[in-house]
């Protein structure tokens, strides 16, 4: 009886600890979720502000698509800004990805630090190549000659760890500059080495607004493009039009 009651107490204690952990996880996740507003008046206000949000243009009849309206329904104004930042980040990554995909697919490569990598111009073969991973024996020349998806799989775990570390560091910096510093439009993270936006009024300058809208639209096209190319690379014939 004593052992049974002891086991029952341990079981209850374990359940309580599990519940506490789940509550903590859900609570921390809720801290990053857009806050909801109550009442029908706030719903009408949110719907109006969604259609007036920057990035909604003629392609969708100057109205937010139904799915976007449903996701943003009854949310705070910060939710629109959060999704605008997310779209810009994904669009920028997709634009870089399309260029990288074409470079890899066409076999165009550049010498690594002008060293004996062999992956220069259209001739990736080399008798002397630098190792990307000594444990796996993969060289930069091997990746240069591989298909795009095969090249991704050849990157060692340590390489992916470095990529995720840098991405996490950037996200921390971007979050601080976007949410803790005033006067920044979505997508402005303070990184402008060529000075295109220096001293510009990003909110009201018509030229800047035009450039911002072009970036959003190019990012949307790039997201659809890279998704189609990767699908066709994984399933040949999935994209029945010309592609790299």
Short mmCIF file of C-alpha atoms in Angstrom, two decimals:
data_model
loop_
_atom_site.label_atom_id
_atom_site.label_comp_id
_atom_site.label_asym_id
_atom_site.label_seq_id
_atom_site.Cartn_x
_atom_site.Cartn_y
_atom_site.Cartn_z
CA UNK A 1 0.00 0.00 0.00
CA UNK A 2 2.81 2.37 0.95
CA UNK A 3 4.66 1.69 -2.31
CA UNK A 4 1.44 2.21 -4.27
CA UNK A 5 0.70 5.55 -2.58
CA UNK A 6 4.31 6.62 -3.08
CA UNK A 7 4.14 5.77 -6.77
CA UNK A 8 0.87 7.67 -7.04
CA UNK A 9 2.42 10.74 -5.41
CA UNK A 10 5.39 10.55 -7.78
CA UNK A 11 3.02 10.21 -10.72
CA UNK A 12 1.01 13.25 -9.60
CA UNK A 13 4.20 15.22 -9.07
CA UNK A 14 5.40 14.30 -12.54
CA UNK A 15 2.07 15.41 -14.04
CA UNK A 16 2.26 18.73 -12.18
CA UNK A 17 5.80 19.34 -13.43
CA UNK A 18 4.74 18.54 -16.98
CA UNK A 19 1.78 20.89 -16.73
CA UNK A 20 4.01 23.63 -15.34
CA UNK A 21 6.50 23.21 -18.20
CA UNK A 22 3.73 23.35 -20.79
CA UNK A 23 2.28 26.46 -19.17
CA UNK A 24 5.69 28.13 -19.26
CA UNK A 25 6.22 27.25 -22.91
CA UNK A 26 2.77 28.48 -23.92
CA UNK A 27 3.23 31.63 -21.90
CA UNK A 28 6.55 32.44 -23.57
CA UNK A 29 5.08 31.74 -27.00
CA UNK A 30 2.13 34.00 -26.26
CA UNK A 31 4.54 36.83 -25.53
CA UNK A 32 5.57 36.88 -29.19
CA UNK A 33 2.08 36.39 -30.66
CA UNK A 34 0.08 39.40 -31.90
CA UNK A 35 -2.31 40.57 -29.23
CA UNK A 36 -6.02 40.18 -29.92
CA UNK A 37 -8.59 42.95 -29.56
CA UNK A 38 -12.17 42.45 -28.45
CA UNK A 39 -15.41 43.78 -29.83
CA UNK A 40 -16.91 44.30 -33.29
CA UNK A 41 -15.68 47.90 -33.47
CA UNK A 42 -12.06 46.78 -33.26
CA UNK A 43 -12.76 44.19 -35.99
CA UNK A 44 -13.99 46.87 -38.41
CA UNK A 45 -11.03 49.08 -37.56
CA UNK A 46 -8.61 46.21 -38.16
CA UNK A 47 -10.21 45.36 -41.53
CA UNK A 48 -9.92 48.99 -42.65
CA UNK A 49 -6.30 49.30 -41.55
CA UNK A 50 -5.37 46.01 -43.25
CA UNK A 51 -6.57 47.24 -46.66
CA UNK A 52 -4.69 50.51 -46.14
CA UNK A 53 -1.46 48.77 -45.08
CA UNK A 54 1.65 49.41 -47.15
CA UNK A 55 2.18 46.64 -49.69
CA UNK A 56 -1.49 46.09 -50.55
CA UNK A 57 -1.65 47.04 -54.23
CA UNK A 58 -3.45 46.69 -57.54
CA UNK A 59 -2.63 42.99 -57.99
CA UNK A 60 -5.20 42.10 -55.34
CA UNK A 61 -7.66 44.89 -56.13
CA UNK A 62 -6.11 47.19 -53.52
CA UNK A 63 -7.46 44.88 -50.82
CA UNK A 64 -5.76 42.41 -48.55
CA UNK A 65 -6.36 38.82 -49.75
CA UNK A 66 -9.05 36.90 -47.80
CA UNK A 67 -6.54 34.62 -46.07
CA UNK A 68 -4.49 37.57 -44.86
CA UNK A 69 -7.61 39.36 -43.63
CA UNK A 70 -8.69 36.26 -41.74
CA UNK A 71 -5.27 35.83 -40.11
CA UNK A 72 -5.09 39.49 -39.06
CA UNK A 73 -8.70 39.76 -37.92
CA UNK A 74 -9.06 41.06 -34.36
CA UNK A 75 -5.32 41.66 -33.96
CA UNK A 76 -3.41 44.72 -32.79
CA UNK A 77 -1.76 47.14 -35.26
CA UNK A 78 1.61 45.62 -34.37
CA UNK A 79 0.49 42.37 -36.02
CA UNK A 80 0.46 44.05 -39.45
CA UNK A 81 3.99 45.35 -38.85
CA UNK A 82 5.10 41.88 -37.73
CA UNK A 83 3.79 40.24 -40.90
CA UNK A 84 5.24 43.02 -43.07
CA UNK A 85 8.67 42.34 -41.57
CA UNK A 86 8.22 38.60 -42.08
CA UNK A 87 7.24 39.05 -45.73
CA UNK A 88 10.21 41.34 -46.42
CA UNK A 89 12.67 38.94 -44.78
CA UNK A 90 11.32 35.95 -46.71
CA UNK A 91 11.29 37.97 -49.93
CA UNK A 92 14.90 39.08 -49.52
CA UNK A 93 16.04 35.54 -48.76
CA UNK A 94 14.10 34.26 -51.78
CA UNK A 95 15.70 36.85 -54.08
CA UNK A 96 19.17 35.78 -52.95
CA UNK A 97 18.10 32.12 -53.27
CA UNK A 98 17.00 32.51 -56.89
CA UNK A 99 20.38 34.03 -57.79
CA UNK A 100 22.21 31.29 -55.90
CA UNK A 101 20.09 28.60 -57.57
CA UNK A 102 20.86 29.94 -61.06
CA UNK A 103 24.58 30.32 -60.30
CA UNK A 104 24.74 26.72 -59.06
CA UNK A 105 22.59 25.38 -61.90
CA UNK A 106 24.54 27.15 -64.65
CA UNK A 107 27.88 26.15 -63.12
CA UNK A 108 29.11 29.71 -62.65
CA UNK A 109 31.46 29.94 -59.68
CA UNK A 110 34.06 32.27 -58.30
CA UNK A 111 37.47 31.42 -56.81
CA UNK A 112 37.46 31.19 -53.03
CA UNK A 113 39.86 33.84 -51.73
CA UNK A 114 41.74 33.33 -55.02
CA UNK A 115 42.96 30.01 -53.60
CA UNK A 116 43.30 26.56 -55.19
CA UNK A 117 39.61 25.79 -54.95
CA UNK A 118 39.13 24.98 -58.62
CA UNK A 119 35.59 26.37 -58.56
CA UNK A 120 36.23 29.37 -60.78
CA UNK A 121 34.15 30.49 -63.76
CA UNK A 122 32.78 27.53 -65.72
CA UNK A 123 35.51 25.06 -64.71
CA UNK A 124 34.88 23.60 -61.24
CA UNK A 125 37.23 20.63 -61.78
CA UNK A 126 40.62 20.88 -60.12
CA UNK A 127 43.49 18.59 -59.11
CA UNK A 128 44.05 20.70 -56.00
CA UNK A 129 40.99 21.80 -54.02
CA UNK A 130 40.33 23.09 -50.55
CA UNK A 131 38.40 20.88 -48.19
CA UNK A 132 35.04 22.15 -47.01
CA UNK A 133 34.90 19.36 -44.42
CA UNK A 134 37.88 17.21 -43.52
CA UNK A 135 35.64 14.70 -41.75
CA UNK A 136 33.45 14.06 -44.80
CA UNK A 137 36.15 14.71 -47.40
CA UNK A 138 33.95 17.20 -49.30
CA UNK A 139 35.79 19.91 -51.22
CA UNK A 140 34.57 23.22 -52.59
CA UNK A 141 35.09 21.79 -56.06
CA UNK A 142 32.70 18.93 -55.23
CA UNK A 143 29.99 21.39 -54.27
CA UNK A 144 30.70 23.50 -57.36
CA UNK A 145 29.97 20.51 -59.60
CA UNK A 146 26.83 19.38 -57.73
CA UNK A 147 23.17 20.11 -58.43
CA UNK A 148 21.56 22.77 -56.18
CA UNK A 149 19.76 20.36 -53.82
CA UNK A 150 22.74 17.99 -53.74
CA UNK A 151 25.02 20.89 -52.84
CA UNK A 152 22.80 21.71 -49.86
CA UNK A 153 23.03 18.14 -48.60
CA UNK A 154 26.83 18.21 -48.88
CA UNK A 155 27.19 21.05 -46.37
CA UNK A 156 28.39 19.50 -43.06
CA UNK A 157 26.54 19.91 -39.77
CA UNK A 158 29.15 22.39 -38.51
CA UNK A 159 28.43 24.57 -41.55
CA UNK A 160 24.71 24.58 -40.84
CA UNK A 161 25.45 25.40 -37.19
CA UNK A 162 27.39 28.48 -38.28
CA UNK A 163 24.58 29.51 -40.63
CA UNK A 164 21.94 29.22 -37.90
CA UNK A 165 24.17 31.06 -35.41
CA UNK A 166 24.63 34.02 -37.78
CA UNK A 167 20.90 34.00 -38.66
CA UNK A 168 19.98 34.00 -34.96
CA UNK A 169 22.37 36.86 -34.25
CA UNK A 170 20.87 38.87 -37.13
CA UNK A 171 17.34 38.21 -35.86
CA UNK A 172 18.26 39.53 -32.42
CA UNK A 173 19.73 42.71 -33.91
CA UNK A 174 16.77 43.13 -36.29
CA UNK A 175 14.25 42.67 -33.48
CA UNK A 176 15.96 45.29 -31.32
CA UNK A 177 16.16 47.86 -34.13
CA UNK A 178 12.65 47.25 -35.41
CA UNK A 179 10.73 47.07 -32.13
CA UNK A 180 12.86 48.93 -29.57
CA UNK A 181 13.96 51.87 -31.74
CA UNK A 182 11.48 54.45 -32.97
CA UNK A 183 11.00 55.72 -36.50
CA UNK A 184 11.80 52.60 -38.49
CA UNK A 185 9.58 51.27 -41.26
CA UNK A 186 9.17 47.48 -41.65
CA UNK A 187 12.31 45.98 -43.14
CA UNK A 188 14.60 48.80 -41.96
CA UNK A 189 17.24 47.15 -39.77
CA UNK A 190 19.91 49.82 -40.08
CA UNK A 191 21.98 47.93 -42.66
CA UNK A 192 22.52 50.16 -45.67
CA UNK A 193 26.23 50.11 -46.60
CA UNK A 194 25.63 51.97 -49.90
CA UNK A 195 23.59 54.72 -48.25
CA UNK A 196 20.50 54.48 -50.46
CA UNK A 197 18.17 55.39 -47.59
CA UNK A 198 20.47 57.69 -45.61
CA UNK A 199 18.62 60.86 -44.61
CA UNK A 200 15.49 59.80 -46.49
CA UNK A 201 11.93 59.99 -45.19
CA UNK A 202 10.93 56.36 -45.67
CA UNK A 203 7.30 57.02 -44.75
CA UNK A 204 6.52 60.02 -46.97
CA UNK A 205 9.19 60.28 -49.67
CA UNK A 206 7.46 59.12 -52.87
CA UNK A 207 10.67 57.73 -54.37
CA UNK A 208 11.40 55.72 -51.25
CA UNK A 209 7.82 54.46 -51.11
CA UNK A 210 8.10 53.36 -54.74
CA UNK A 211 11.36 51.52 -54.06
CA UNK A 212 9.91 49.85 -50.97
CA UNK A 213 6.87 48.64 -52.91
CA UNK A 214 9.07 47.33 -55.73
CA UNK A 215 11.13 45.38 -53.20
CA UNK A 216 8.00 43.79 -51.75
CA UNK A 217 6.69 42.80 -55.20
CA UNK A 218 10.04 41.44 -56.36
CA UNK A 219 10.26 39.46 -53.14
CA UNK A 220 6.82 37.94 -53.74
CA UNK A 221 7.80 36.88 -57.26
CA UNK A 222 11.08 35.45 -55.95
CA UNK A 223 9.29 33.40 -53.27
CA UNK A 224 7.03 31.80 -55.87
CA UNK A 225 9.97 31.31 -58.25
CA UNK A 226 12.29 29.54 -55.82
CA UNK A 227 9.41 27.38 -54.59
CA UNK A 228 8.68 26.30 -58.17
CA UNK A 229 12.34 25.67 -59.04
CA UNK A 230 12.97 23.61 -55.91
CA UNK A 231 9.78 21.61 -56.54
CA UNK A 232 10.90 20.83 -60.08
CA UNK A 233 14.39 19.93 -58.87
CA UNK A 234 12.92 17.48 -56.35
CA UNK A 235 10.16 16.22 -58.71
CA UNK A 236 11.28 16.58 -62.34
CA UNK A 237 8.46 17.88 -64.52
CA UNK A 238 6.59 19.55 -61.65
CA UNK A 239 7.13 22.95 -63.32
CA UNK A 240 6.06 22.59 -66.99
CA UNK A 241 7.65 25.86 -68.17
CA UNK A 242 11.21 26.97 -68.91
CA UNK A 243 13.42 27.24 -65.89
CA UNK A 244 17.16 27.03 -65.06
#
